CSV table of C-alpha atoms and ligand atoms in Angstrom, one decimal:
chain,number,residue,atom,x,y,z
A,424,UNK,CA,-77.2,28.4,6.8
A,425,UNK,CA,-78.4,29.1,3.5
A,426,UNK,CA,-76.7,27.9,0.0
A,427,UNK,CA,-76.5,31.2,-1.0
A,428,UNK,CA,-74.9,33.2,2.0
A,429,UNK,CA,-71.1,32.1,0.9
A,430,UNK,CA,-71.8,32.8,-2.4
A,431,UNK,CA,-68.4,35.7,-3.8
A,432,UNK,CA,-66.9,34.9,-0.7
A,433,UNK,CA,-63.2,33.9,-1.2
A,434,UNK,CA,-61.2,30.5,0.0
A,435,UNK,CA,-57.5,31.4,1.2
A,436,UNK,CA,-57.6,29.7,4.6
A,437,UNK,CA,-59.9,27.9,6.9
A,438,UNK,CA,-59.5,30.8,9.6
A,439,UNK,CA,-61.5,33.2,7.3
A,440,UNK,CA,-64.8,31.0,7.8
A,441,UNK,CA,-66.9,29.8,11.4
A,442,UNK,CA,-67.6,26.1,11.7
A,443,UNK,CA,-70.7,25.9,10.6
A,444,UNK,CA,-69.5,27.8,7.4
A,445,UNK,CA,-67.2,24.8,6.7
A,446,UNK,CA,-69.6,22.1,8.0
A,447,UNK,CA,-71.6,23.6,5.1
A,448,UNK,CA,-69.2,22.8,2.7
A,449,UNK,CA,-68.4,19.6,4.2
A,450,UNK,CA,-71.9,18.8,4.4
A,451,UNK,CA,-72.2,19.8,0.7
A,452,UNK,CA,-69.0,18.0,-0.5
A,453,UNK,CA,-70.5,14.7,1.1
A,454,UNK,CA,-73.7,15.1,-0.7
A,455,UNK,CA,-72.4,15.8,-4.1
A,456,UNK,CA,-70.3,12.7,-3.8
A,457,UNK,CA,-73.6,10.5,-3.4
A,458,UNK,CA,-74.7,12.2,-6.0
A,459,UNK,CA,-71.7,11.8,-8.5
A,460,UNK,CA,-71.5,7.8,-7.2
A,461,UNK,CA,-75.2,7.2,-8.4
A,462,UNK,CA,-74.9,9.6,-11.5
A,463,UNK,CA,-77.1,12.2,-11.0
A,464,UNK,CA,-76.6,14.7,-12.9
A,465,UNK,CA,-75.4,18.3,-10.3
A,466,UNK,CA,-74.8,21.1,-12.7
A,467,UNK,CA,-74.7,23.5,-9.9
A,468,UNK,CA,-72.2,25.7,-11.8
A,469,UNK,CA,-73.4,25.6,-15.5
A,470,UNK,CA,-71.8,27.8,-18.1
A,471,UNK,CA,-69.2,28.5,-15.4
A,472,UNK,CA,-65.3,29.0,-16.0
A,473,UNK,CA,-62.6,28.7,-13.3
A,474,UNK,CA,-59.4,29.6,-14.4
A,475,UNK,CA,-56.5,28.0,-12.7
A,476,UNK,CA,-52.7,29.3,-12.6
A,477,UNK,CA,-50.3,26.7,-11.2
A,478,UNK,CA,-47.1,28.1,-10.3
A,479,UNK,CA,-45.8,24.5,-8.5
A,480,UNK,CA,-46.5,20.9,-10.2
A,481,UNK,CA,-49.4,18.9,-8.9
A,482,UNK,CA,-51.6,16.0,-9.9
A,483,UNK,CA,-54.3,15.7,-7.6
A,484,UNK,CA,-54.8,19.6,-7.4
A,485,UNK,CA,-55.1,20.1,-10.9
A,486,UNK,CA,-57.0,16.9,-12.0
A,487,UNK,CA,-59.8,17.1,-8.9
A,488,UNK,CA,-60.6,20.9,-10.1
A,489,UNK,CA,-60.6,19.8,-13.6
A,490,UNK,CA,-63.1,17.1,-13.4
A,491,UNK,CA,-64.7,18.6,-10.2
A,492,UNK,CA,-65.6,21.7,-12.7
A,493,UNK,CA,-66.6,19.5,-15.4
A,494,UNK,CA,-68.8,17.1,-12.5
A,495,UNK,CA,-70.4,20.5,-11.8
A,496,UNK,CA,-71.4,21.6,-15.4
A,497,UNK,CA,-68.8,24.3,-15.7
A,498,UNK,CA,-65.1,24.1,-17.4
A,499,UNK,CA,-61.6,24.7,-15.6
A,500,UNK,CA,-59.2,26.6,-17.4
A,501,UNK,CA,-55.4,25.8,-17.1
A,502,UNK,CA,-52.3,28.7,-16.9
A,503,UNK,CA,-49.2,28.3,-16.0
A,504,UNK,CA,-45.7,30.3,-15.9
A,505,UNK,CA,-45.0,31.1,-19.8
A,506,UNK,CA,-48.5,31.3,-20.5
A,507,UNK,CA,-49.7,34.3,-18.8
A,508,UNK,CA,-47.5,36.6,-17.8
A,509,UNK,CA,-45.6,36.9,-13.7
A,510,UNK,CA,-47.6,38.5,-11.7
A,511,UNK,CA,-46.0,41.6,-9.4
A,512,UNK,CA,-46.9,42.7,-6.1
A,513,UNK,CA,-48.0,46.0,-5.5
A,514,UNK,CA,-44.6,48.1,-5.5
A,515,UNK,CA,-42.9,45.2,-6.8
A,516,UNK,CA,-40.3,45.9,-10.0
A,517,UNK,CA,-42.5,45.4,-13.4
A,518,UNK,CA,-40.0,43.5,-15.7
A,519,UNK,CA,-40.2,42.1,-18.9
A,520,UNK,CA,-43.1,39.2,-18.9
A,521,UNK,CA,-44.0,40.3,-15.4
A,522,UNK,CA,-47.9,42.4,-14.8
A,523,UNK,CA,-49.7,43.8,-12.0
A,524,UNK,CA,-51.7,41.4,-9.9
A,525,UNK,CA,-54.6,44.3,-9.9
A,526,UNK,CA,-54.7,43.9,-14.1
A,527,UNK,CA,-54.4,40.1,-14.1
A,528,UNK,CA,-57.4,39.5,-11.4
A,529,UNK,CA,-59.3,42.6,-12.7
A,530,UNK,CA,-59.1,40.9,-16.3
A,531,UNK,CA,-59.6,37.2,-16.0
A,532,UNK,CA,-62.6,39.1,-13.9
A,533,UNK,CA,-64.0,40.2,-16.8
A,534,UNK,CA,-63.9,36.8,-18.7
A,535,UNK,CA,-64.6,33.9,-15.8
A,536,UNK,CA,-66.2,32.9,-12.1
A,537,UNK,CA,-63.5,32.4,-10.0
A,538,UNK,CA,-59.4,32.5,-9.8
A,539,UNK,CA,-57.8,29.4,-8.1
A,540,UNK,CA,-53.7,30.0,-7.8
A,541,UNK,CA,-51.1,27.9,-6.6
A,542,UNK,CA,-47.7,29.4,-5.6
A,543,UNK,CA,-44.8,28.6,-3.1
A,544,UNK,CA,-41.2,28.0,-2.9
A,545,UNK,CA,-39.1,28.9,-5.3
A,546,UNK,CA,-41.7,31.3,-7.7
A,547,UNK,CA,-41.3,33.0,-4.4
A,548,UNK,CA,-37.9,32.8,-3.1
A,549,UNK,CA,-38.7,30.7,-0.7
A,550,UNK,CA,-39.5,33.6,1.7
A,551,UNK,CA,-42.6,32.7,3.6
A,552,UNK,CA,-45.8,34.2,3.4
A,553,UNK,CA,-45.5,36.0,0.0
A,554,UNK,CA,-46.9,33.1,-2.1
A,555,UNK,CA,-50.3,33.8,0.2
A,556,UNK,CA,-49.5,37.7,0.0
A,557,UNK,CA,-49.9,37.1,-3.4
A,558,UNK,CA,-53.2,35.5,-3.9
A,559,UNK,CA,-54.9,38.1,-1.1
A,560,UNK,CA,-53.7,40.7,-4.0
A,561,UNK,CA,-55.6,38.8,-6.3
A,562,UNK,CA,-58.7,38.2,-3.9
A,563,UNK,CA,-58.6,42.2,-3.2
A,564,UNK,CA,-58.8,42.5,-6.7
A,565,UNK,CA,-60.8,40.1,-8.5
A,566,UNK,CA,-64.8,40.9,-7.9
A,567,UNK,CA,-65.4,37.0,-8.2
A,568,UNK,CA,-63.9,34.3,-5.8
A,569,UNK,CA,-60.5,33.2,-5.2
A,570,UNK,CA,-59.5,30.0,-4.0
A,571,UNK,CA,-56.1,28.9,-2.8
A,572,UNK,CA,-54.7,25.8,-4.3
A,573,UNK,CA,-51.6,25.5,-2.1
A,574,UNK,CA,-49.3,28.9,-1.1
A,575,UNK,CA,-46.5,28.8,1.4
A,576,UNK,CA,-48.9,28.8,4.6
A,577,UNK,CA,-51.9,27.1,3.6
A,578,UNK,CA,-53.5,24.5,1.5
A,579,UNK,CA,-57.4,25.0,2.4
A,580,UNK,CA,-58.8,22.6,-0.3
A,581,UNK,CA,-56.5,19.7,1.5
A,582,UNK,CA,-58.4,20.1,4.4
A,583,UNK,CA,-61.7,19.5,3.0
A,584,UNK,CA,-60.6,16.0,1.3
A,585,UNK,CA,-58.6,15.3,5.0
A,586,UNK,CA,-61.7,15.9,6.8
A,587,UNK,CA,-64.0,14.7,4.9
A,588,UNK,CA,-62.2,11.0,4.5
A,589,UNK,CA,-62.0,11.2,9.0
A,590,UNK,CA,-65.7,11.9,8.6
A,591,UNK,CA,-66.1,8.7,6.4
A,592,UNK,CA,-63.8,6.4,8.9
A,593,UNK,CA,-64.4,7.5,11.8
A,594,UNK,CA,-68.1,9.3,12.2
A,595,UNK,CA,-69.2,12.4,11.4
A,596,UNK,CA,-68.5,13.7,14.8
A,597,UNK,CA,-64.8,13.7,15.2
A,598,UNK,CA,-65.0,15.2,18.7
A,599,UNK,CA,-62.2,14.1,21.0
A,600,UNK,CA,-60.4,11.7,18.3
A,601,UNK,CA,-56.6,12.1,18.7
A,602,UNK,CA,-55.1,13.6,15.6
A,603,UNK,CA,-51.1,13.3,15.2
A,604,UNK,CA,-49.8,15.9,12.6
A,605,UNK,CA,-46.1,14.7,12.8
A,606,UNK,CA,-43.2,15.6,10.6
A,607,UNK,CA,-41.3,12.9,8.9
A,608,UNK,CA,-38.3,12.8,7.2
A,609,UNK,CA,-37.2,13.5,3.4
A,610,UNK,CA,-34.1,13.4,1.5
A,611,UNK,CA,-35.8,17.0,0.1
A,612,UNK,CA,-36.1,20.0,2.2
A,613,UNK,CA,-37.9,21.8,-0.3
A,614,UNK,CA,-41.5,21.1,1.6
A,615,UNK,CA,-44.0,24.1,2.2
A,616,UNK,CA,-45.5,24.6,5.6
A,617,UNK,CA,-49.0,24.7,4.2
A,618,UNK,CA,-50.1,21.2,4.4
A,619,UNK,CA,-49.2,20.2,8.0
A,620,UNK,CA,-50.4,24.1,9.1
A,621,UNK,CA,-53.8,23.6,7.6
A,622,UNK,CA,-54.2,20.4,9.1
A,623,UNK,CA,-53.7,21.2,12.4
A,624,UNK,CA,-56.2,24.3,12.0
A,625,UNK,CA,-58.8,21.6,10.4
A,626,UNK,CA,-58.5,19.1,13.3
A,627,UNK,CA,-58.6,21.9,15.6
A,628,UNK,CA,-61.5,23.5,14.1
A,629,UNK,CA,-63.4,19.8,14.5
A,630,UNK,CA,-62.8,19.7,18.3
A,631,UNK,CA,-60.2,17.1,17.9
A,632,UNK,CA,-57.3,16.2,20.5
A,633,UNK,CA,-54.9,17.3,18.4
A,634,UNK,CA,-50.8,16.3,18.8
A,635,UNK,CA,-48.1,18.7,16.8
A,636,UNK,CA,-45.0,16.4,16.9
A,637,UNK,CA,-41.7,17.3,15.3
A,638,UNK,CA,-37.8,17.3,16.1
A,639,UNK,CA,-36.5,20.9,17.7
A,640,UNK,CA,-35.9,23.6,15.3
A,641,UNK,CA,-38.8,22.1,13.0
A,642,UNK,CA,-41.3,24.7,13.8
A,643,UNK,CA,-44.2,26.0,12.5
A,644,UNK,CA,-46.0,29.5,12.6
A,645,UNK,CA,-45.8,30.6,15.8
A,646,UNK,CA,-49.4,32.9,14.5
A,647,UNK,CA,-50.9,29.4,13.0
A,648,UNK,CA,-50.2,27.5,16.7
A,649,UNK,CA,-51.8,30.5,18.3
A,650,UNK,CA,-54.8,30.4,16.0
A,651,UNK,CA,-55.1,26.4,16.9
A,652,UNK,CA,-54.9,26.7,20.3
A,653,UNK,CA,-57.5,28.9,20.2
A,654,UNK,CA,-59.7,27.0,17.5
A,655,UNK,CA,-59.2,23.8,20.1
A,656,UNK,CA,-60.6,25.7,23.1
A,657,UNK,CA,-63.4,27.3,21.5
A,658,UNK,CA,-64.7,24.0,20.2
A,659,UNK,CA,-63.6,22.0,22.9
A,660,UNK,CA,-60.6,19.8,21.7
A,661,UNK,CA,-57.2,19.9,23.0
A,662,UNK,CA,-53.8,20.9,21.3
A,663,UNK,CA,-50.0,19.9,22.5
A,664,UNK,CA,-46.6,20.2,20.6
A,665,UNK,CA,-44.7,17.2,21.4
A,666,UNK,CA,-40.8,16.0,20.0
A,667,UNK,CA,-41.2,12.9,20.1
A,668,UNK,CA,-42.7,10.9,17.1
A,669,UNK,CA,-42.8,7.6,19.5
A,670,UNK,CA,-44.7,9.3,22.4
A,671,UNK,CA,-47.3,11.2,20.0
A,672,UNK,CA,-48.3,7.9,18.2
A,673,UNK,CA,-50.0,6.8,21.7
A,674,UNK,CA,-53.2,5.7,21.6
A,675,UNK,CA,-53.3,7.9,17.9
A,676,UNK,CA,-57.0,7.8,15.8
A,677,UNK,CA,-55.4,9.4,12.8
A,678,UNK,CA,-51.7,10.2,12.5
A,679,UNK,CA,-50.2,12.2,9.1
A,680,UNK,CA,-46.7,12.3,9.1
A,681,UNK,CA,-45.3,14.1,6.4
A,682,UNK,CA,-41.9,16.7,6.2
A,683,UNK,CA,-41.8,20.3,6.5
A,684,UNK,CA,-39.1,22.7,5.8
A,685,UNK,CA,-37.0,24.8,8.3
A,686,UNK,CA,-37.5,28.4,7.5
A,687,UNK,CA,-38.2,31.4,8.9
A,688,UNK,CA,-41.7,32.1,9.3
A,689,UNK,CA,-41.2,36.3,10.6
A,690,UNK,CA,-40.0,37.3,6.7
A,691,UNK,CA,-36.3,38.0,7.9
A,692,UNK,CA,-34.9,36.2,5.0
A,693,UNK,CA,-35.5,32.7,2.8
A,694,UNK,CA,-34.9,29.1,3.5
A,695,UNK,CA,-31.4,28.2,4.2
A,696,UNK,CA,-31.5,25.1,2.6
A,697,UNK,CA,-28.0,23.9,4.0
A,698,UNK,CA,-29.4,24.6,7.5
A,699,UNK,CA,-32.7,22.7,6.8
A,700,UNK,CA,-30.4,20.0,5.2
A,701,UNK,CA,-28.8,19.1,8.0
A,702,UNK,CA,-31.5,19.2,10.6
A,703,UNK,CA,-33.4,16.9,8.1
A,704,UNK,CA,-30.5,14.5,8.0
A,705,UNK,CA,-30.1,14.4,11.8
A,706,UNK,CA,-34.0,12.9,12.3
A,707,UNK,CA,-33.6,10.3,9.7
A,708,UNK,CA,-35.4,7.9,12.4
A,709,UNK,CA,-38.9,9.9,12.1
A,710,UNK,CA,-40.2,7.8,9.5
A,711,UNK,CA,-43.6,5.9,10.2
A,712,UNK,CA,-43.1,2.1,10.2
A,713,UNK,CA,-45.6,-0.3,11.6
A,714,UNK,CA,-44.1,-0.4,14.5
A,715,UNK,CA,-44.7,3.1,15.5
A,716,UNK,CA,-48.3,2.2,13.6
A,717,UNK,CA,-48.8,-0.5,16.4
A,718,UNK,CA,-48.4,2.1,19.0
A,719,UNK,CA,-51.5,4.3,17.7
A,720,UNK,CA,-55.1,3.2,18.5
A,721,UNK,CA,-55.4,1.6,14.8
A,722,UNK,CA,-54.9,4.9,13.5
A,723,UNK,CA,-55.6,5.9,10.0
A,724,UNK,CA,-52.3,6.8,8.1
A,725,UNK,CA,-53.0,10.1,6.1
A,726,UNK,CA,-51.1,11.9,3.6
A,727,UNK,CA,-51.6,14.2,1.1
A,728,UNK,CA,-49.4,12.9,-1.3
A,729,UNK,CA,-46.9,12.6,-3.4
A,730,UNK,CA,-45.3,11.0,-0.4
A,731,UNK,CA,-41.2,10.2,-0.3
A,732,UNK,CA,-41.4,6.5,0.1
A,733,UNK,CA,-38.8,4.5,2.3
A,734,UNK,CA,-38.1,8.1,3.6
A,735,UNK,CA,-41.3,9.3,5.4
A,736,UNK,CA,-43.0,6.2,5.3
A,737,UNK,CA,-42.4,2.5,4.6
A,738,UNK,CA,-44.5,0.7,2.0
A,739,UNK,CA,-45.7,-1.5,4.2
A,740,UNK,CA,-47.9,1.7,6.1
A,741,UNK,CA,-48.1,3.3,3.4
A,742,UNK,CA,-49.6,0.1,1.1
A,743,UNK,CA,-51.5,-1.2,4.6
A,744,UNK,CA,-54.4,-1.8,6.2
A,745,UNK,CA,-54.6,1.6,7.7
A,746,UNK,CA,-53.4,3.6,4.8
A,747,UNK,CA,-56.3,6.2,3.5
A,748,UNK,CA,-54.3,7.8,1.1
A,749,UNK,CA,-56.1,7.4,-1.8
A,750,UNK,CA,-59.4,7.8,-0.6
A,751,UNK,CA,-58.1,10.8,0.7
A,752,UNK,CA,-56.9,12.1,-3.0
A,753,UNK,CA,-59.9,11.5,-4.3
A,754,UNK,CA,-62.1,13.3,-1.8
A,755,UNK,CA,-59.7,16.0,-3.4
A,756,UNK,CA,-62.6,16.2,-6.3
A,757,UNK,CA,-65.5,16.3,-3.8
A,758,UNK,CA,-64.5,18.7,-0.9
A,759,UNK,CA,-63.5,21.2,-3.8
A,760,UNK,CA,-67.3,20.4,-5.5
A,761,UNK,CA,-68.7,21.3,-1.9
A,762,UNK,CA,-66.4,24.4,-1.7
A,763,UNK,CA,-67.2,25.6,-5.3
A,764,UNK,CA,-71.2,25.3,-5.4
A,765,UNK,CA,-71.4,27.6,-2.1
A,766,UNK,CA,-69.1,30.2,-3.1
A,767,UNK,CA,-69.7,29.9,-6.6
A,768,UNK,CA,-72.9,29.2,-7.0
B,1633,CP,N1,-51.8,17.0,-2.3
B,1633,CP,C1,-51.6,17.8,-3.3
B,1633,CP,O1,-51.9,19.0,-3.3
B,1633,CP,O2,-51.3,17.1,-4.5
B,1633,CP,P1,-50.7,17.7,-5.8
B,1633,CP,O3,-49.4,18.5,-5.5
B,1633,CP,O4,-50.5,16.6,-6.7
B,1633,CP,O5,-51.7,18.7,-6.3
């Protein structure tokens, strides 16, 4: 694969690129860091702007692409609601402070490199898929690269920094190592789907044996598990959907418990938070302790933070031995550097 082939090309989810289009990323990403660690100067994107509208907090999101743009010659450039104006949907109501995607995208077009957007929950209604119907408006607008910072079904650039850090404990090849994406529990039910949906595309994608465990009622996208049980059997891993948090954490390399809302995922209406309230308060035991931990095959303990302490996870796991957390939020910075120089540069 060439550096230049994914140059204009757009990153919304993992299951718009092969393997070896990631493993070039990945590859890159891992490169850049030794680069960055001994200084060398990588000013793949020079002169380059990325504008970035967050529609949802973050800290790691934000702060990787800032630097990661600045790492990489270039500058990111920061919107959020009240500074630009709401983008519509095609067909959508224009209102007062609200625009057309196809003008927004078309613009900032005109003026930068690439669009990154971050959108879920409540900017949306919490009905799921829009936030990501959203930014493929932008993508079929905007003549330059898109990049998904988090929507309502997918957080691509997570990925990259969860992989990479497996890649960097456990071997490159990650072939056959038992991945646990489980849910855990939180006193919030306001929790996308996109992290733990990603993750098990990512692990599938890597040929890992890969374990979906949550309580019943707690599912995911029923399109999502079908693309991962495909991903696993064309690059010969394994994927199950166990409810038992207990029984997944046998023998685990990696587990990455972490909550997920109830919702439904066909667009017949929002989240029901009252209904995801009280399945969440009936599975207050699915929190990782260490003695679930000492169940696993001294598994990593991943997360993509911010994580609901005491709730999903007990300081002791989280602030232990196993914990890769904040490896993992930095690698946040170099998977998105590996991303950006291939379809950027
Ligand atoms: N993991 C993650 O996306 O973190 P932020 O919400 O802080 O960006």
């Amino acid at each position: 694969m060439s550096m230049t082939s994914l140059r204009g090309r757009d990153f919304l989810t993992w299951l718009d690129f092969t393997r070896d289009e990631i493993e070039a990323m990945l590859d890159t990403a891992h490169e850049l860091k030794r680069r960055q660690i001994r200084r060398e100067p990588h000013r793949i994107l020079d002169g380059q702007t990325l504008f970035m509208l967050f529609y949802n907090a973050s800290l790691r999101t934000r702060n990787s692409f800032e630097a990661g743009m600045t790492q990489l010659g270039g500058h990111a450039h920061f919107l959020q609601p009240g500074a630009v104006y709401t983008p519509a949907l095609k067909g959508e109501e224009i209102a007062y402070k609200t625009e057309r995607i196809s003008d927004v995208a078309r613009v900032l077009a005109e003026m930068g490199d690439a669009i990154a957007i971050r959108i879920y929950g409540k900017h949306t209604g919490w009905m799921y898929g829009k936030g990501h119907r959203i930014i493929r408006e932008f993508a079929e607008w905007a003549r330059i690269p898109v990049i998904n910072m988090e929507d309502d079904m997918y957080h691509p650039c997570q990925a990259l920094a969860d992989v990479m850090t497996m890649q960097e404990k456990l071997g490159h090849n990650l072939q056959g190592k038992k991945f646990v994406m489980s849910w855990a529990y939180s006193g919030s039910v306001e929790k996308p789907l996109a992290v733990p949906q990603s993750a098990i595309i990512s692990a599938a994608m890597m040929g890992m044996d890969v374990t979906l465990a949550h309580p019943e009622g707690l599912d995911l996208d029923p399109n999502v598990l079908q693309a991962t049980k495909d991903l696993a059997k064309k690059n010969g891993g394994k994927f199950k959907i166990l409810h038992d948090m207990n029984e997944a954490f046998k023998d685990a390399d990696v587990v990455y418990p972490k909550a997920w809302t109830v919702q439904p995922t066909d667009g017949s209406g929002p989240m029901d938070p009252e209904k995801a309230k009280a399945i969440f308060e009936a599975n207050k035991d699915w929190i990782t302790t260490e003695e679930k931990m000492e169940l696993t095959n001294d598994a990593l303990y991943m997360h993509c933070l911010p994580a609901d302490r005491g709730m999903e996870v007990t300081d002791e796991v989280i602030d232990g031995p196993n914990s890769v957390i904040i490896e993992e939020a930095g690698n946040r910075l170099h998977g998105q550097k590996g991303m950006m120089a291939l379809i950027m540069g």
